[in-house]
mmCIF file of C-alpha atoms in Angstrom:
data_model
loop_
_atom_site.group_PDB
_atom_site.id
_atom_site.type_symbol
_atom_site.label_atom_id
_atom_site.label_comp_id
_atom_site.label_asym_id
_atom_site.label_seq_id
_atom_site.Cartn_x
_atom_site.Cartn_y
_atom_site.Cartn_z
ATOM 1 C CA UNK A 1 50.338 -12.530 28.875
ATOM 2 C CA UNK A 2 46.744 -14.890 30.014
ATOM 3 C CA UNK A 3 45.035 -11.467 29.814
ATOM 4 C CA UNK A 4 46.796 -10.762 25.982
ATOM 5 C CA UNK A 5 45.856 -14.317 24.930
ATOM 6 C CA UNK A 6 42.061 -14.183 26.491
ATOM 7 C CA UNK A 7 41.110 -10.569 25.113
ATOM 8 C CA UNK A 8 43.174 -11.571 21.407
ATOM 9 C CA UNK A 9 39.995 -14.864 21.347
ATOM 10 C CA UNK A 10 38.079 -12.016 22.489
ATOM 11 C CA UNK A 11 38.772 -10.344 19.360
ATOM 12 C CA UNK A 12 38.810 -13.116 16.703
ATOM 13 C CA UNK A 13 35.702 -14.845 17.716
ATOM 14 C CA UNK A 14 34.396 -10.837 17.220
ATOM 15 C CA UNK A 15 35.403 -10.889 13.953
ATOM 16 C CA UNK A 16 34.249 -14.035 12.290
ATOM 17 C CA UNK A 17 30.757 -14.074 10.736
ATOM 18 C CA UNK A 18 27.135 -14.099 12.239
ATOM 19 C CA UNK A 19 25.459 -17.522 12.243
ATOM 20 C CA UNK A 20 21.871 -16.872 11.261
ATOM 21 C CA UNK A 21 19.955 -19.534 14.458
ATOM 22 C CA UNK A 22 17.871 -22.249 12.588
ATOM 23 C CA UNK A 23 14.698 -21.820 11.917
ATOM 24 C CA UNK A 24 12.058 -24.851 13.504
ATOM 25 C CA UNK A 25 8.916 -25.722 12.732
ATOM 26 C CA UNK A 26 5.987 -25.757 15.538
ATOM 27 C CA UNK A 27 3.619 -28.779 14.883
ATOM 28 C CA UNK A 28 1.160 -30.530 17.208
ATOM 29 C CA UNK A 29 2.204 -33.569 19.089
ATOM 30 C CA UNK A 30 0.424 -36.660 17.498
ATOM 31 C CA UNK A 31 0.979 -40.226 17.667
ATOM 32 C CA UNK A 32 2.255 -41.781 14.497
ATOM 33 C CA UNK A 33 4.181 -45.121 13.346
ATOM 34 C CA UNK A 34 7.556 -45.242 12.480
ATOM 35 C CA UNK A 35 7.913 -47.497 10.027
ATOM 36 C CA UNK A 36 11.679 -49.187 9.300
ATOM 37 C CA UNK A 37 11.815 -51.464 6.424
ATOM 38 C CA UNK A 38 14.942 -53.612 6.030
ATOM 39 C CA UNK A 39 15.964 -55.819 2.767
ATOM 40 C CA UNK A 40 17.563 -58.882 3.369
ATOM 41 C CA UNK A 41 18.671 -62.192 1.677
ATOM 42 C CA UNK A 42 17.899 -65.291 2.708
ATOM 43 C CA UNK A 43 15.263 -68.596 3.105
ATOM 44 C CA UNK A 44 11.699 -68.757 5.184
ATOM 45 C CA UNK A 45 11.091 -71.940 6.708
ATOM 46 C CA UNK A 46 7.731 -72.980 8.182
ATOM 47 C CA UNK A 47 7.822 -73.427 11.703
ATOM 48 C CA UNK A 48 5.695 -76.357 11.561
ATOM 49 C CA UNK A 49 4.399 -78.123 8.571
ATOM 50 C CA UNK A 50 1.854 -80.734 8.011
ATOM 51 C CA UNK A 51 0.719 -82.609 4.913
ATOM 52 C CA UNK A 52 -3.279 -83.567 4.253
ATOM 53 C CA UNK A 53 -4.588 -86.802 2.979
ATOM 54 C CA UNK A 54 -7.992 -87.870 2.371
ATOM 55 C CA UNK A 55 -8.799 -91.497 3.783
ATOM 56 C CA UNK A 56 -11.616 -91.221 1.723
ATOM 57 C CA UNK A 57 -11.087 -91.986 -1.640
ATOM 58 C CA UNK A 58 -12.342 -90.889 -4.841
ATOM 59 C CA UNK A 59 -12.601 -87.891 -7.305
ATOM 60 C CA UNK A 60 -11.655 -85.095 -6.383
ATOM 61 C CA UNK A 61 -14.689 -82.695 -7.001
ATOM 62 C CA UNK A 62 -14.098 -79.158 -5.663
ATOM 63 C CA UNK A 63 -10.426 -77.532 -4.673
ATOM 64 C CA UNK A 64 -10.893 -74.725 -2.415
ATOM 65 C CA UNK A 65 -7.922 -73.034 -1.662
ATOM 66 C CA UNK A 66 -5.075 -72.055 -3.555
ATOM 67 C CA UNK A 67 -0.813 -71.841 -2.886
ATOM 68 C CA UNK A 68 0.015 -69.434 -1.002
ATOM 69 C CA UNK A 69 -3.580 -69.121 0.830
ATOM 70 C CA UNK A 70 -3.995 -68.327 4.168
ATOM 71 C CA UNK A 71 -6.462 -70.639 6.062
ATOM 72 C CA UNK A 72 -8.096 -71.183 9.444
ATOM 73 C CA UNK A 73 -8.644 -74.448 11.561
ATOM 74 C CA UNK A 74 -11.720 -76.447 10.218
ATOM 75 C CA UNK A 75 -11.521 -74.787 6.954
ATOM 76 C CA UNK A 76 -12.946 -76.453 4.505
ATOM 77 C CA UNK A 77 -9.857 -77.189 1.753
ATOM 78 C CA UNK A 78 -10.833 -79.996 -0.991
ATOM 79 C CA UNK A 79 -14.300 -81.835 -1.468
ATOM 80 C CA UNK A 80 -13.924 -85.761 -2.551
ATOM 81 C CA UNK A 81 -17.140 -87.164 -4.020
ATOM 82 C CA UNK A 82 -18.621 -88.381 -1.641
ATOM 83 C CA UNK A 83 -20.858 -91.314 -3.586
ATOM 84 C CA UNK A 84 -18.173 -94.361 -3.019
ATOM 85 C CA UNK A 85 -17.662 -93.718 0.346
ATOM 86 C CA UNK A 86 -20.663 -93.912 1.063
ATOM 87 C CA UNK A 87 -21.623 -96.634 -0.758
ATOM 88 C CA UNK A 88 -19.087 -98.573 1.105
ATOM 89 C CA UNK A 89 -21.116 -96.995 4.901
ATOM 90 C CA UNK A 90 -24.189 -98.956 3.488
ATOM 91 C CA UNK A 91 -22.628 -102.041 3.046
ATOM 92 C CA UNK A 92 -20.437 -101.762 6.793
ATOM 93 C CA UNK A 93 -24.248 -101.936 7.756
ATOM 94 C CA UNK A 94 -25.261 -104.361 6.195
ATOM 95 C CA UNK A 95 -22.559 -106.048 6.985
ATOM 96 C CA UNK A 96 -22.698 -105.448 10.923
ATOM 97 C CA UNK A 97 -26.445 -106.851 10.801
ATOM 98 C CA UNK A 98 -25.793 -109.711 8.882
ATOM 99 C CA UNK A 99 -22.778 -110.515 11.509
ATOM 100 C CA UNK A 100 -24.752 -109.752 14.605
ATOM 101 C CA UNK A 101 -27.744 -112.578 13.245
ATOM 102 C CA UNK A 102 -24.798 -115.098 12.361
ATOM 103 C CA UNK A 103 -23.603 -114.028 15.771
ATOM 104 C CA UNK A 104 -27.565 -114.964 17.386
ATOM 105 C CA UNK A 105 -27.898 -117.716 15.115
ATOM 106 C CA UNK A 106 -24.345 -119.145 16.367
ATOM 107 C CA UNK A 107 -25.151 -118.882 20.118
ATOM 108 C CA UNK A 108 -28.579 -120.359 19.986
ATOM 109 C CA UNK A 109 -26.758 -123.326 18.230
ATOM 110 C CA UNK A 110 -24.515 -123.442 20.782
ATOM 111 C CA UNK A 111 -27.091 -123.613 23.844
ATOM 112 C CA UNK A 112 -28.589 -126.886 21.932
ATOM 113 C CA UNK A 113 -25.266 -128.055 21.848
ATOM 114 C CA UNK A 114 -24.658 -127.551 25.194
ATOM 115 C CA UNK A 115 -27.633 -129.450 26.399
ATOM 116 C CA UNK A 116 -27.055 -131.823 24.348
ATOM 117 C CA UNK A 117 -23.754 -132.533 25.148
ATOM 118 C CA UNK A 118 -24.824 -133.096 28.397
ATOM 119 C CA UNK A 119 -27.653 -135.128 27.971
ATOM 120 C CA UNK A 120 -24.622 -137.173 25.867
ATOM 121 C CA UNK A 121 -27.302 -136.467 22.958
ATOM 122 C CA UNK A 122 -24.211 -135.469 20.439
ATOM 123 C CA UNK A 123 -20.416 -136.252 20.096
ATOM 124 C CA UNK A 124 -17.378 -134.261 21.092
ATOM 125 C CA UNK A 125 -16.591 -132.833 17.494
ATOM 126 C CA UNK A 126 -20.502 -131.289 17.081
ATOM 127 C CA UNK A 127 -20.236 -129.897 20.379
ATOM 128 C CA UNK A 128 -16.736 -128.651 19.574
ATOM 129 C CA UNK A 129 -18.021 -127.183 15.827
ATOM 130 C CA UNK A 130 -20.284 -124.833 17.730
ATOM 131 C CA UNK A 131 -18.256 -123.687 19.822
ATOM 132 C CA UNK A 132 -15.881 -122.922 16.958
ATOM 133 C CA UNK A 133 -18.889 -121.339 14.958
ATOM 134 C CA UNK A 134 -19.951 -119.530 17.823
ATOM 135 C CA UNK A 135 -16.257 -118.118 17.984
ATOM 136 C CA UNK A 136 -16.330 -117.241 14.676
ATOM 137 C CA UNK A 137 -19.458 -115.485 14.824
ATOM 138 C CA UNK A 138 -17.818 -112.658 17.120
ATOM 139 C CA UNK A 139 -14.528 -112.181 15.361
ATOM 140 C CA UNK A 140 -16.906 -111.329 12.275
ATOM 141 C CA UNK A 141 -19.014 -108.890 14.020
ATOM 142 C CA UNK A 142 -16.059 -107.256 15.886
ATOM 143 C CA UNK A 143 -14.274 -107.417 11.870
ATOM 144 C CA UNK A 144 -18.122 -105.852 10.782
ATOM 145 C CA UNK A 145 -17.896 -103.088 13.173
ATOM 146 C CA UNK A 146 -14.491 -101.788 12.314
ATOM 147 C CA UNK A 147 -14.754 -102.379 9.333
ATOM 148 C CA UNK A 148 -18.295 -100.044 9.619
ATOM 149 C CA UNK A 149 -16.217 -97.393 11.717
ATOM 150 C CA UNK A 150 -13.523 -97.516 8.510
ATOM 151 C CA UNK A 151 -16.327 -96.927 6.544
ATOM 152 C CA UNK A 152 -17.374 -93.885 8.736
ATOM 153 C CA UNK A 153 -14.235 -91.981 9.091
ATOM 154 C CA UNK A 154 -13.914 -92.156 4.978
ATOM 155 C CA UNK A 155 -17.219 -90.808 4.748
ATOM 156 C CA UNK A 156 -16.632 -87.926 6.927
ATOM 157 C CA UNK A 157 -13.247 -87.324 5.262
ATOM 158 C CA UNK A 158 -14.855 -86.255 1.975
ATOM 159 C CA UNK A 159 -14.936 -82.756 3.266
ATOM 160 C CA UNK A 160 -11.229 -82.132 3.533
ATOM 161 C CA UNK A 161 -10.213 -79.342 6.725
ATOM 162 C CA UNK A 162 -7.752 -77.599 7.513
ATOM 163 C CA UNK A 163 -6.239 -79.243 10.910
ATOM 164 C CA UNK A 164 -4.471 -75.581 11.845
ATOM 165 C CA UNK A 165 -4.341 -72.207 11.353
ATOM 166 C CA UNK A 166 -1.832 -71.530 8.668
ATOM 167 C CA UNK A 167 -0.534 -71.299 4.991
ATOM 168 C CA UNK A 168 -0.881 -73.205 2.062
ATOM 169 C CA UNK A 169 2.661 -73.672 0.759
ATOM 170 C CA UNK A 170 2.200 -76.612 -1.869
ATOM 171 C CA UNK A 171 -0.788 -78.001 -3.685
ATOM 172 C CA UNK A 172 -0.585 -81.299 -5.900
ATOM 173 C CA UNK A 173 -3.553 -80.952 -6.829
ATOM 174 C CA UNK A 174 -5.696 -79.240 -10.152
ATOM 175 C CA UNK A 175 -8.726 -80.017 -11.247
#
């Protein structure tokens, strides 16, 4: 019985139509990229976002980038009119020189007042006034130095540069 079933299966397979072997193309091996494309709906959020502002005030002279531009760290983005910050810087330099001269004068007056106070040639009120004037002059110099540093920063900020590599997402200025 087993022999009969086996011979029947062989007979049936012999009756079937013969299938042609598939044809293969032979090509040389080469390295290529495989491109995979995925279509999806969604929104892209930046990993990091930076809002850029200038400490310099004035008219915007030139905008060097547009929305969507790729920028590198240090790349010039915007130029602000440097005339006002330049004038402010020069005024701050002059204010510092004047403050230093006033401080030197106040120090000299204080030294004289100390000598006169020691010999009881001036009143205590005059001596205290000399100390007060000296302290005011020192404070004026500190203020003038701070104003000068702020003016330098504002002047340097007339050229607004990219703080890091990235893409311009929005541009709230037009010329």
